[in-house]
CSV table of C-alpha atoms and ligand atoms in Angstrom, one decimal:
chain,number,residue,atom,x,y,z
A,224,UNK,CA,-18.3,14.9,19.0
A,225,UNK,CA,-19.3,12.5,21.6
A,226,UNK,CA,-20.0,9.5,19.4
A,227,UNK,CA,-19.3,6.4,21.7
A,228,UNK,CA,-17.9,3.5,20.7
A,229,UNK,CA,-20.6,2.2,18.2
A,230,UNK,CA,-18.2,0.0,16.2
A,231,UNK,CA,-15.7,-2.0,18.4
A,232,UNK,CA,-15.7,-4.1,21.4
A,233,UNK,CA,-12.2,-3.9,22.4
A,234,UNK,CA,-9.4,-1.9,23.6
A,235,UNK,CA,-6.1,-2.4,21.9
A,236,UNK,CA,-2.7,-0.8,22.7
A,237,UNK,CA,0.6,-0.2,21.0
A,238,UNK,CA,3.3,-2.5,21.1
A,239,UNK,CA,7.0,-2.0,20.1
A,240,UNK,CA,7.7,-4.4,17.4
A,241,UNK,CA,11.4,-4.9,18.8
A,242,UNK,CA,11.3,-4.8,22.5
A,243,UNK,CA,7.8,-5.2,23.1
A,244,UNK,CA,7.7,-2.1,25.5
A,245,UNK,CA,3.6,-1.4,25.6
A,246,UNK,CA,2.2,2.2,25.0
A,247,UNK,CA,-1.8,3.5,25.5
A,248,UNK,CA,-3.6,4.0,22.2
A,249,UNK,CA,-4.1,7.3,23.3
A,250,UNK,CA,-0.6,8.4,23.0
A,251,UNK,CA,0.8,10.4,20.1
A,252,UNK,CA,4.0,8.6,19.5
A,253,UNK,CA,5.4,7.0,16.2
A,254,UNK,CA,8.8,5.2,17.9
A,255,UNK,CA,9.3,3.2,20.7
A,256,UNK,CA,11.0,5.7,23.5
A,257,UNK,CA,12.9,3.0,24.9
A,258,UNK,CA,14.7,1.5,21.6
A,259,UNK,CA,13.3,3.5,18.9
A,260,UNK,CA,11.9,0.9,17.0
A,261,UNK,CA,8.3,1.3,15.3
A,262,UNK,CA,4.8,0.5,17.0
A,263,UNK,CA,2.3,-1.7,15.9
A,264,UNK,CA,-1.5,-2.0,17.0
A,265,UNK,CA,-2.1,-5.1,19.2
A,266,UNK,CA,-5.7,-6.3,19.8
A,267,UNK,CA,-6.5,-8.8,22.4
A,268,UNK,CA,-7.5,-11.1,19.6
A,269,UNK,CA,-8.5,-13.9,22.0
A,270,UNK,CA,-11.0,-11.8,23.8
A,271,UNK,CA,-12.8,-10.7,20.8
A,272,UNK,CA,-15.9,-12.2,19.4
A,273,UNK,CA,-16.5,-11.6,15.7
A,274,UNK,CA,-19.0,-13.0,13.6
A,275,UNK,CA,-17.7,-13.3,10.0
A,276,UNK,CA,-21.5,-13.2,8.9
A,277,UNK,CA,-21.8,-10.0,10.1
A,278,UNK,CA,-18.9,-9.0,8.0
A,279,UNK,CA,-20.3,-10.6,4.8
A,280,UNK,CA,-23.4,-8.5,5.2
A,281,UNK,CA,-21.5,-5.2,5.0
A,282,UNK,CA,-20.3,-3.8,1.5
A,283,UNK,CA,-16.7,-4.7,0.6
A,284,UNK,CA,-14.5,-2.1,2.1
A,285,UNK,CA,-12.1,-1.0,4.7
A,286,UNK,CA,-15.0,-0.4,6.8
A,287,UNK,CA,-16.7,-4.0,6.8
A,288,UNK,CA,-13.5,-4.9,9.2
A,289,UNK,CA,-14.0,-2.6,11.8
A,290,UNK,CA,-13.6,-4.6,14.6
A,291,UNK,CA,-10.0,-5.4,13.7
A,292,UNK,CA,-9.3,-1.6,13.3
A,293,UNK,CA,-8.8,1.1,16.0
A,294,UNK,CA,-11.2,3.6,15.4
A,295,UNK,CA,-14.1,3.9,17.7
A,296,UNK,CA,-16.1,6.8,16.5
A,297,UNK,CA,-17.6,7.7,13.2
A,298,UNK,CA,-14.7,7.4,10.3
A,299,UNK,CA,-13.6,10.1,8.0
A,300,UNK,CA,-14.5,8.3,5.1
A,301,UNK,CA,-14.8,8.4,1.3
A,302,UNK,CA,-15.7,5.0,0.5
A,303,UNK,CA,-12.1,3.3,0.0
A,304,UNK,CA,-11.7,-0.1,-0.7
A,305,UNK,CA,-13.7,-2.7,-2.3
A,306,UNK,CA,-11.7,-2.5,-5.0
A,307,UNK,CA,-11.5,-5.0,-7.9
A,308,UNK,CA,-9.8,-8.7,-8.0
A,309,UNK,CA,-9.5,-9.5,-11.6
A,310,UNK,CA,-7.9,-12.5,-13.0
A,311,UNK,CA,-5.4,-12.2,-15.2
A,312,UNK,CA,-5.9,-14.4,-18.3
A,313,UNK,CA,-4.0,-13.5,-20.8
A,314,UNK,CA,-0.7,-12.7,-18.8
A,315,UNK,CA,-1.4,-15.7,-16.7
A,316,UNK,CA,-1.8,-17.7,-20.1
A,317,UNK,CA,1.5,-16.7,-21.0
A,318,UNK,CA,3.6,-17.4,-18.2
A,319,UNK,CA,2.1,-20.8,-17.7
A,320,UNK,CA,0.0,-19.4,-14.3
A,321,UNK,CA,-3.9,-20.3,-14.5
A,322,UNK,CA,-4.4,-18.5,-11.2
A,323,UNK,CA,-2.6,-15.3,-11.3
A,324,UNK,CA,-4.7,-12.4,-10.1
A,325,UNK,CA,-4.3,-8.5,-9.8
A,326,UNK,CA,-6.0,-6.8,-7.2
A,327,UNK,CA,-6.4,-3.3,-8.5
A,328,UNK,CA,-5.9,-0.3,-5.6
A,329,UNK,CA,-5.8,2.3,-8.4
A,330,UNK,CA,-9.5,1.9,-8.1
A,331,UNK,CA,-9.5,3.9,-4.6
A,332,UNK,CA,-11.0,7.5,-4.2
A,333,UNK,CA,-7.7,9.1,-5.1
A,334,UNK,CA,-6.3,6.6,-7.1
A,335,UNK,CA,-4.0,4.3,-4.8
A,336,UNK,CA,-4.0,1.9,-1.7
A,337,UNK,CA,-3.0,4.9,0.3
A,338,UNK,CA,-6.4,5.6,1.1
A,339,UNK,CA,-7.0,2.7,3.0
A,340,UNK,CA,-4.6,4.1,5.6
A,341,UNK,CA,-5.8,7.7,5.3
A,342,UNK,CA,-9.0,6.9,6.0
A,343,UNK,CA,-8.0,5.4,9.4
A,344,UNK,CA,-4.9,7.6,9.8
A,345,UNK,CA,-7.2,10.8,9.5
A,346,UNK,CA,-10.4,9.2,11.5
A,347,UNK,CA,-7.6,8.6,14.5
A,348,UNK,CA,-6.0,12.2,14.0
A,349,UNK,CA,-9.4,13.6,14.9
A,350,UNK,CA,-10.2,11.0,17.8
A,351,UNK,CA,-6.9,12.0,19.1
A,352,UNK,CA,-7.8,15.9,18.9
A,353,UNK,CA,-4.9,16.8,16.5
A,354,UNK,CA,-5.8,20.0,14.5
A,355,UNK,CA,-3.1,19.6,11.5
A,356,UNK,CA,-1.6,16.8,9.6
A,357,UNK,CA,1.4,16.2,7.7
A,358,UNK,CA,3.3,13.7,5.6
A,359,UNK,CA,6.6,13.4,3.5
A,360,UNK,CA,5.4,11.3,-0.1
A,361,UNK,CA,7.0,10.1,-3.2
A,362,UNK,CA,3.5,11.5,-4.3
A,363,UNK,CA,0.6,9.3,-3.6
A,364,UNK,CA,0.7,9.5,0.2
A,365,UNK,CA,0.2,13.2,-0.3
A,366,UNK,CA,-2.5,12.9,-3.0
A,367,UNK,CA,-4.6,10.5,-0.5
A,368,UNK,CA,-3.8,12.7,2.8
A,369,UNK,CA,-4.9,16.0,0.9
A,370,UNK,CA,-8.1,14.6,-0.1
A,371,UNK,CA,-8.7,13.0,3.6
A,372,UNK,CA,-7.9,16.3,5.2
A,373,UNK,CA,-10.0,18.1,2.9
A,374,UNK,CA,-13.0,15.5,3.9
A,375,UNK,CA,-12.1,16.3,7.7
A,376,UNK,CA,-11.8,20.2,7.4
A,377,UNK,CA,-8.7,19.8,8.4
A,378,UNK,CA,-5.2,21.8,7.1
A,379,UNK,CA,-2.6,19.3,5.8
A,380,UNK,CA,1.4,20.0,4.9
A,381,UNK,CA,3.1,17.7,2.4
A,382,UNK,CA,6.8,17.2,1.8
A,383,UNK,CA,7.8,15.9,-1.9
A,384,UNK,CA,11.1,15.5,-3.3
A,385,UNK,CA,11.7,18.3,-5.7
A,386,UNK,CA,11.2,17.0,-9.7
A,387,UNK,CA,10.7,13.2,-8.2
A,388,UNK,CA,6.8,13.3,-7.8
A,389,UNK,CA,4.4,12.3,-10.7
A,390,UNK,CA,2.7,15.0,-12.3
A,391,UNK,CA,-1.2,13.5,-11.4
A,392,UNK,CA,0.1,13.5,-7.5
A,393,UNK,CA,1.0,16.9,-7.3
A,394,UNK,CA,-2.3,18.1,-8.9
A,395,UNK,CA,-4.0,16.3,-6.4
A,396,UNK,CA,-2.3,17.4,-3.4
A,397,UNK,CA,-2.4,21.0,-5.0
A,398,UNK,CA,-6.3,20.8,-5.5
A,399,UNK,CA,-7.3,19.6,-2.4
A,400,UNK,CA,-6.1,22.1,-0.7
A,401,UNK,CA,-2.6,20.9,1.0
A,402,UNK,CA,0.3,23.3,1.5
A,403,UNK,CA,2.7,21.6,-0.8
A,404,UNK,CA,6.8,21.9,0.0
A,405,UNK,CA,8.8,20.7,-2.5
A,406,UNK,CA,12.6,20.0,-0.6
A,407,UNK,CA,15.8,19.8,-2.8
A,408,UNK,CA,16.5,16.1,-1.4
A,409,UNK,CA,15.1,12.7,-1.7
A,410,UNK,CA,12.2,11.4,0.0
A,411,UNK,CA,14.3,9.6,2.9
A,412,UNK,CA,15.5,13.2,4.1
A,413,UNK,CA,11.9,14.8,3.9
A,414,UNK,CA,10.7,12.0,5.9
A,415,UNK,CA,13.3,13.3,8.1
A,416,UNK,CA,12.3,16.5,8.0
A,417,UNK,CA,8.6,16.3,8.2
A,418,UNK,CA,8.9,13.6,11.6
A,419,UNK,CA,11.1,16.4,13.2
A,420,UNK,CA,8.4,19.1,12.5
A,421,UNK,CA,5.6,16.8,13.6
A,422,UNK,CA,7.5,15.9,17.0
A,423,UNK,CA,8.5,19.9,17.6
A,424,UNK,CA,5.2,21.7,16.2
A,425,UNK,CA,2.6,19.1,17.3
A,426,UNK,CA,1.4,18.2,13.6
A,427,UNK,CA,0.0,14.6,13.4
A,428,UNK,CA,2.6,12.3,11.2
A,429,UNK,CA,1.1,10.4,8.6
A,430,UNK,CA,3.7,8.4,6.8
A,431,UNK,CA,3.8,5.0,7.1
A,432,UNK,CA,5.8,5.0,10.9
A,433,UNK,CA,2.0,5.6,11.9
A,434,UNK,CA,1.1,2.6,13.4
A,435,UNK,CA,-2.9,3.5,12.3
A,436,UNK,CA,-2.1,4.2,9.1
A,437,UNK,CA,-1.2,0.6,8.4
A,438,UNK,CA,-4.1,-0.7,9.9
A,439,UNK,CA,-6.1,0.6,7.3
A,440,UNK,CA,-3.9,-1.2,4.8
A,441,UNK,CA,-4.2,-4.3,6.2
A,442,UNK,CA,-7.6,-4.8,4.8
A,443,UNK,CA,-5.9,-5.4,1.3
A,444,UNK,CA,-6.0,-8.9,2.9
A,445,UNK,CA,-8.9,-9.4,4.3
A,446,UNK,CA,-11.1,-8.3,1.1
A,447,UNK,CA,-8.4,-10.7,-0.9
A,448,UNK,CA,-9.2,-13.4,1.4
A,449,UNK,CA,-12.8,-12.6,1.0
A,450,UNK,CA,-13.0,-12.2,-3.0
A,451,UNK,CA,-11.2,-15.4,-3.5
A,452,UNK,CA,-13.4,-17.4,-0.9
A,453,UNK,CA,-9.8,-18.6,0.2
A,454,UNK,CA,-5.9,-18.0,1.3
A,455,UNK,CA,-3.9,-17.2,-1.9
A,456,UNK,CA,-0.5,-19.1,-1.8
A,457,UNK,CA,1.4,-15.9,-2.5
A,458,UNK,CA,0.8,-12.2,-1.9
A,459,UNK,CA,3.1,-10.1,-3.9
A,460,UNK,CA,3.3,-6.4,-3.5
A,461,UNK,CA,5.8,-3.7,-4.7
A,462,UNK,CA,8.1,-2.6,-2.0
A,463,UNK,CA,8.9,1.2,-1.5
A,464,UNK,CA,8.9,2.0,2.7
A,465,UNK,CA,7.6,-1.8,3.0
A,466,UNK,CA,4.3,-0.1,5.1
A,467,UNK,CA,2.4,-2.0,2.9
A,468,UNK,CA,4.1,-5.7,2.9
A,469,UNK,CA,4.1,-5.4,6.4
A,470,UNK,CA,0.4,-4.3,6.8
A,471,UNK,CA,-1.1,-7.1,4.7
A,472,UNK,CA,1.0,-9.8,6.9
A,473,UNK,CA,-0.2,-8.5,10.1
A,474,UNK,CA,-3.8,-8.2,9.2
A,475,UNK,CA,-3.5,-12.0,7.7
A,476,UNK,CA,-2.0,-12.9,11.0
A,477,UNK,CA,-4.9,-11.7,13.1
A,478,UNK,CA,-7.1,-13.5,10.8
A,479,UNK,CA,-4.9,-16.7,11.3
A,480,UNK,CA,-5.1,-16.0,15.5
A,481,UNK,CA,-8.9,-15.5,15.0
A,482,UNK,CA,-9.0,-18.9,13.4
A,483,UNK,CA,-10.4,-17.6,10.3
A,484,UNK,CA,-8.0,-18.6,7.8
A,485,UNK,CA,-5.7,-21.7,8.6
A,486,UNK,CA,-2.3,-20.8,6.9
A,487,UNK,CA,-0.5,-17.7,5.7
A,488,UNK,CA,0.5,-16.6,1.9
A,489,UNK,CA,4.3,-16.7,0.6
A,490,UNK,CA,4.7,-12.7,1.3
A,491,UNK,CA,6.7,-11.9,-1.7
A,492,UNK,CA,8.4,-8.3,-2.3
A,493,UNK,CA,9.4,-6.6,-5.6
A,494,UNK,CA,11.6,-3.5,-5.7
A,495,UNK,CA,13.2,-1.6,-8.8
A,496,UNK,CA,16.8,-2.9,-9.3
A,497,UNK,CA,18.1,0.6,-8.9
A,498,UNK,CA,16.4,0.7,-5.1
A,499,UNK,CA,16.4,-2.4,-3.8
A,500,UNK,CA,17.5,-2.7,-0.1
A,501,UNK,CA,15.0,-5.1,0.7
A,502,UNK,CA,15.8,-7.6,-2.0
A,503,UNK,CA,19.7,-7.5,-1.0
A,504,UNK,CA,18.9,-8.2,2.5
A,505,UNK,CA,17.0,-11.1,1.6
A,506,UNK,CA,19.3,-12.7,-0.9
A,507,UNK,CA,22.6,-11.7,1.0
A,508,UNK,CA,20.2,-13.0,4.5
A,509,UNK,CA,21.1,-9.8,6.1
A,510,UNK,CA,19.8,-9.1,9.8
A,511,UNK,CA,18.9,-5.7,8.6
A,512,UNK,CA,18.7,-3.4,5.3
A,513,UNK,CA,21.5,-1.4,4.5
A,514,UNK,CA,20.3,1.9,3.2
A,515,UNK,CA,20.6,2.7,-0.5
A,516,UNK,CA,21.8,6.0,-0.5
A,517,UNK,CA,21.0,7.3,-4.0
A,518,UNK,CA,17.8,5.3,-5.0
A,519,UNK,CA,16.8,5.6,-8.8
A,520,UNK,CA,14.0,4.2,-10.5
A,521,UNK,CA,11.4,5.1,-13.1
A,522,UNK,CA,8.8,3.8,-10.9
A,523,UNK,CA,9.2,7.2,-8.3
A,524,UNK,CA,6.6,5.6,-5.8
A,525,UNK,CA,9.3,3.0,-4.7
A,526,UNK,CA,12.1,5.1,-5.1
A,527,UNK,CA,12.9,4.6,-1.6
A,528,UNK,CA,16.6,3.9,-0.1
A,529,UNK,CA,15.9,3.6,3.7
A,530,UNK,CA,12.5,1.7,4.0
A,531,UNK,CA,11.3,2.6,7.6
A,532,UNK,CA,9.1,-1.0,8.0
A,533,UNK,CA,12.1,-2.6,6.8
A,534,UNK,CA,12.3,-4.7,10.0
A,535,UNK,CA,8.8,-5.9,9.7
A,536,UNK,CA,8.9,-6.5,5.9
A,537,UNK,CA,11.8,-8.9,6.5
A,538,UNK,CA,9.6,-10.7,9.0
A,539,UNK,CA,6.8,-11.4,6.6
A,540,UNK,CA,9.2,-12.4,3.8
A,541,UNK,CA,11.1,-14.9,6.1
A,542,UNK,CA,8.4,-15.8,8.2
A,543,UNK,CA,5.8,-17.2,5.3
A,544,UNK,CA,8.7,-18.8,3.2
A,545,UNK,CA,8.2,-15.9,0.8
A,546,UNK,CA,11.1,-14.0,-1.1
A,547,UNK,CA,12.0,-11.0,-3.1
A,548,UNK,CA,13.2,-9.9,-6.5
A,549,UNK,CA,14.1,-7.0,-8.5
A,550,UNK,CA,12.7,-5.9,-11.6
A,551,UNK,CA,14.5,-3.3,-14.1
A,552,UNK,CA,13.1,-0.2,-15.4
A,553,UNK,CA,12.4,-1.4,-19.2
A,554,UNK,CA,10.7,-4.5,-16.9
A,555,UNK,CA,8.5,-2.5,-15.4
A,556,UNK,CA,7.3,-0.7,-18.4
A,557,UNK,CA,7.1,-3.9,-20.8
A,558,UNK,CA,4.4,-5.2,-17.9
A,559,UNK,CA,2.3,-1.8,-17.6
A,560,UNK,CA,2.1,-1.8,-21.2
A,561,UNK,CA,0.9,-5.6,-21.1
A,562,UNK,CA,-1.4,-4.9,-18.2
A,563,UNK,CA,-3.1,-2.0,-20.1
A,564,UNK,CA,-3.2,-3.7,-23.5
A,565,UNK,CA,-3.8,-7.2,-22.7
A,566,UNK,CA,-6.1,-7.0,-19.5
A,567,UNK,CA,-7.4,-3.4,-19.9
A,568,UNK,CA,-5.9,-2.7,-16.3
A,569,UNK,CA,-4.4,0.8,-16.2
A,570,UNK,CA,-1.9,1.1,-13.4
A,571,UNK,CA,1.7,3.5,-12.4
A,572,UNK,CA,4.6,2.2,-13.3
A,573,UNK,CA,5.6,0.8,-9.6
A,574,UNK,CA,2.0,-0.9,-9.8
A,575,UNK,CA,3.3,-2.7,-12.7
A,576,UNK,CA,6.4,-4.1,-10.5
A,577,UNK,CA,4.6,-6.6,-8.7
A,578,UNK,CA,3.3,-8.4,-12.0
A,579,UNK,CA,6.6,-7.8,-13.6
A,580,UNK,CA,8.5,-9.6,-10.2
A,581,UNK,CA,6.5,-12.8,-10.9
A,582,UNK,CA,7.3,-12.8,-14.7
A,583,UNK,CA,11.2,-12.8,-13.1
A,584,UNK,CA,10.2,-15.4,-10.5
A,585,UNK,CA,8.9,-17.7,-13.1
A,586,UNK,CA,12.0,-16.9,-15.5
A,587,UNK,CA,14.1,-17.7,-12.7
A,588,UNK,CA,12.3,-21.0,-12.1
A,589,UNK,CA,11.1,-19.9,-8.5
A,590,UNK,CA,7.2,-20.4,-9.1
A,591,UNK,CA,5.1,-23.5,-9.0
A,592,UNK,CA,2.7,-22.9,-11.6
A,593,UNK,CA,-0.5,-24.1,-9.4
A,594,UNK,CA,-0.2,-21.5,-7.3
A,595,UNK,CA,-2.8,-19.2,-6.7
A,596,UNK,CA,-1.1,-15.5,-6.7
A,597,UNK,CA,-2.3,-12.0,-6.1
A,598,UNK,CA,-0.3,-9.2,-6.8
A,599,UNK,CA,-1.2,-5.8,-5.5
A,600,UNK,CA,-1.6,-3.2,-8.3
A,601,UNK,CA,-0.7,-0.4,-6.2
A,602,UNK,CA,-2.0,3.1,-7.9
A,603,UNK,CA,-3.5,4.4,-11.3
A,604,UNK,CA,-2.6,5.0,-14.6
A,605,UNK,CA,-3.4,8.2,-14.8
A,606,UNK,CA,-1.0,9.2,-11.7
A,607,UNK,CA,2.2,9.3,-14.1
A,608,UNK,CA,0.7,10.5,-17.6
A,609,UNK,CA,4.4,11.9,-18.1
A,610,UNK,CA,5.7,8.5,-18.3
A,611,UNK,CA,2.4,6.9,-20.5
A,612,UNK,CA,2.9,9.7,-23.0
A,613,UNK,CA,6.6,9.0,-23.2
A,614,UNK,CA,6.0,5.5,-24.2
A,615,UNK,CA,3.1,5.9,-26.8
A,616,UNK,CA,3.2,7.4,-30.3
A,617,UNK,CA,1.4,10.7,-30.4
A,618,UNK,CA,-2.1,10.7,-31.9
A,619,UNK,CA,-1.9,11.1,-35.7
A,620,UNK,CA,-3.4,14.1,-36.5
A,621,UNK,CA,-5.2,14.5,-40.0
A,622,UNK,CA,-7.5,16.9,-42.2
A,623,UNK,CA,-11.2,16.5,-41.0
A,624,UNK,CA,-12.4,14.6,-43.9
A,625,UNK,CA,-13.4,10.6,-44.5
A,626,UNK,CA,-10.4,10.0,-47.0
A,627,UNK,CA,-7.8,11.7,-44.7
A,628,UNK,CA,-9.6,8.9,-41.9
A,629,UNK,CA,-9.4,6.1,-44.2
A,630,UNK,CA,-5.7,6.7,-45.5
A,631,UNK,CA,-4.6,7.2,-41.7
A,632,UNK,CA,-6.4,3.9,-40.7
A,633,UNK,CA,-4.5,1.8,-43.2
A,634,UNK,CA,-0.9,3.4,-42.8
B,510,PLP,C1,3.2,3.9,-1.8
B,510,PLP,C2,3.3,3.0,-2.7
B,510,PLP,C3,3.8,1.9,-3.2
B,510,PLP,C4,5.0,1.4,-1.7
B,510,PLP,O1,4.4,1.0,-0.5
B,510,PLP,P1,5.2,1.1,0.6
B,510,PLP,O2,3.8,0.8,1.4
B,510,PLP,O3,5.6,2.1,0.7
B,510,PLP,O4,6.1,-0.5,0.4
B,510,PLP,C5,3.8,1.2,-4.1
B,510,PLP,N1,3.0,1.8,-5.2
B,510,PLP,C6,2.5,2.6,-5.3
B,510,PLP,C7,1.7,3.1,-6.2
B,510,PLP,C8,2.3,3.3,-4.0
B,510,PLP,O5,1.6,4.8,-3.9
B,511,ZN,ZN1,11.1,-0.6,21.9
C-alpha cells in the first residue's frame, strides 16, 4: 500500500521523556532502552510551516491537525473527534462559574476519547507493518481498539480485570470481534502482562505507553482552542493512567511553540478518592507517585493505582500552575445525575469526575469565578448502564388503560 506522504511535511522522532535519548520513528519500542522511561513523539516545530487557515477549512476532527500527527499514509479512521463543547449553563450558575464548559468525548465513534488515540495508534500499527494489536483495559480502550482493529482488518487481543469492567464496554469489545480475556487481577497487572506478551510475541501494544496513541489524544486540546476561539484558563480531566492529561498538555505546548497560542491553561487532574496516587503526589509535593496497591472506585475507568504516565502528568500540572483533587464516589454519582438532568449530557461515572472536581475546588475556594474552564467528560452514559439503573427508580408498570396512566402520573 504505497501511499507516499500526502499529509506530512516533517520528520519526527521518539525522545525519552526522562533522559532525552533519541530513537527513530520506525522502531517498535515503548520504553527507553537506556533508562526504562516512556517515549514521546517530537517534531521539528521550528522547521514546520503550518497554515492555520488550512486547518480551519477542514472539518473539526482529529485529522484536521494532521501536520502535527505522526501518520504519513491514509489513516484508519471512523471519523473521530469533532465532539461538542457545551456551555454548562445551569451547573455553572449554581457554582457561580459563568464560563464553565464540557467537552463531550462520549460523542466519539465508540463513545470515549480513546478513539482519538486509536485512530492514530492503529494507523501506525498498519504503517509499521504490524499484524496484530493488543491492550490491557479498564474497558474503553478495549472497546475502541476492537472497533479500530475491525476497521483495519486486524486481529486484536484485549486483557480486562475480571468483574471490574462496565457492561457496555465488554459488549463492544466482544461484538467488534476482539479476543477478550479476563484476568483474575487488577488493571495494573493486566498491563504488565500484555506488555510482556507484546514484547515477546510481536503484537503491537496500544495502551497509553504507546507514544503514538497520545498524539491522537492531544487533539482534544486543539479542538477546544478552535471551538472557544481562545485558550481556556483551566483544563480539567479525570485521571487514570494520566495519558490524556499528559497528551493535552503536550499538544498545547506544541501550539505554544508554534506561536498559535500565547499561554497554557492550568492543567487540573481529578481522581477518585479510593484511587488517587497523582493527587497525593501533588498535595505532598512528591517527586514521583507512590502506587496505590488496591485502588477502588465506582468510576472503573479511573480505577488505576500505578498510572504509567504519572511522570508527565506531574510536569503538566506543576508547570502550568494547575492542581489535582479527589472526589468521592458519591460526589461523582451526584454530578453524573446533575449533568444528565440539568444539562442533558449523559456520561459514565469517570467522566463526571472532572466536573465534580470543579465543584470540590470551588467549595475549597481554589477557583477564581471568572475563569474560563473546560472539563473533559470522557465517556458516554451507555457505557455503564448497570451503575445508571442502580441509581434510578425503575419504570412504573401499569395496566394498559388511560385511567391507570393518569393515576400513575399523579402519584
Ligand atoms: C481512559 C479513561 C479515563 C482516564 O484517562 P487516562 O488517560 O488513563 O488518565 C477517564 N475516563 C474515561 C471514560 C476513560 O475511558
Ligand atoms: Zn531514557
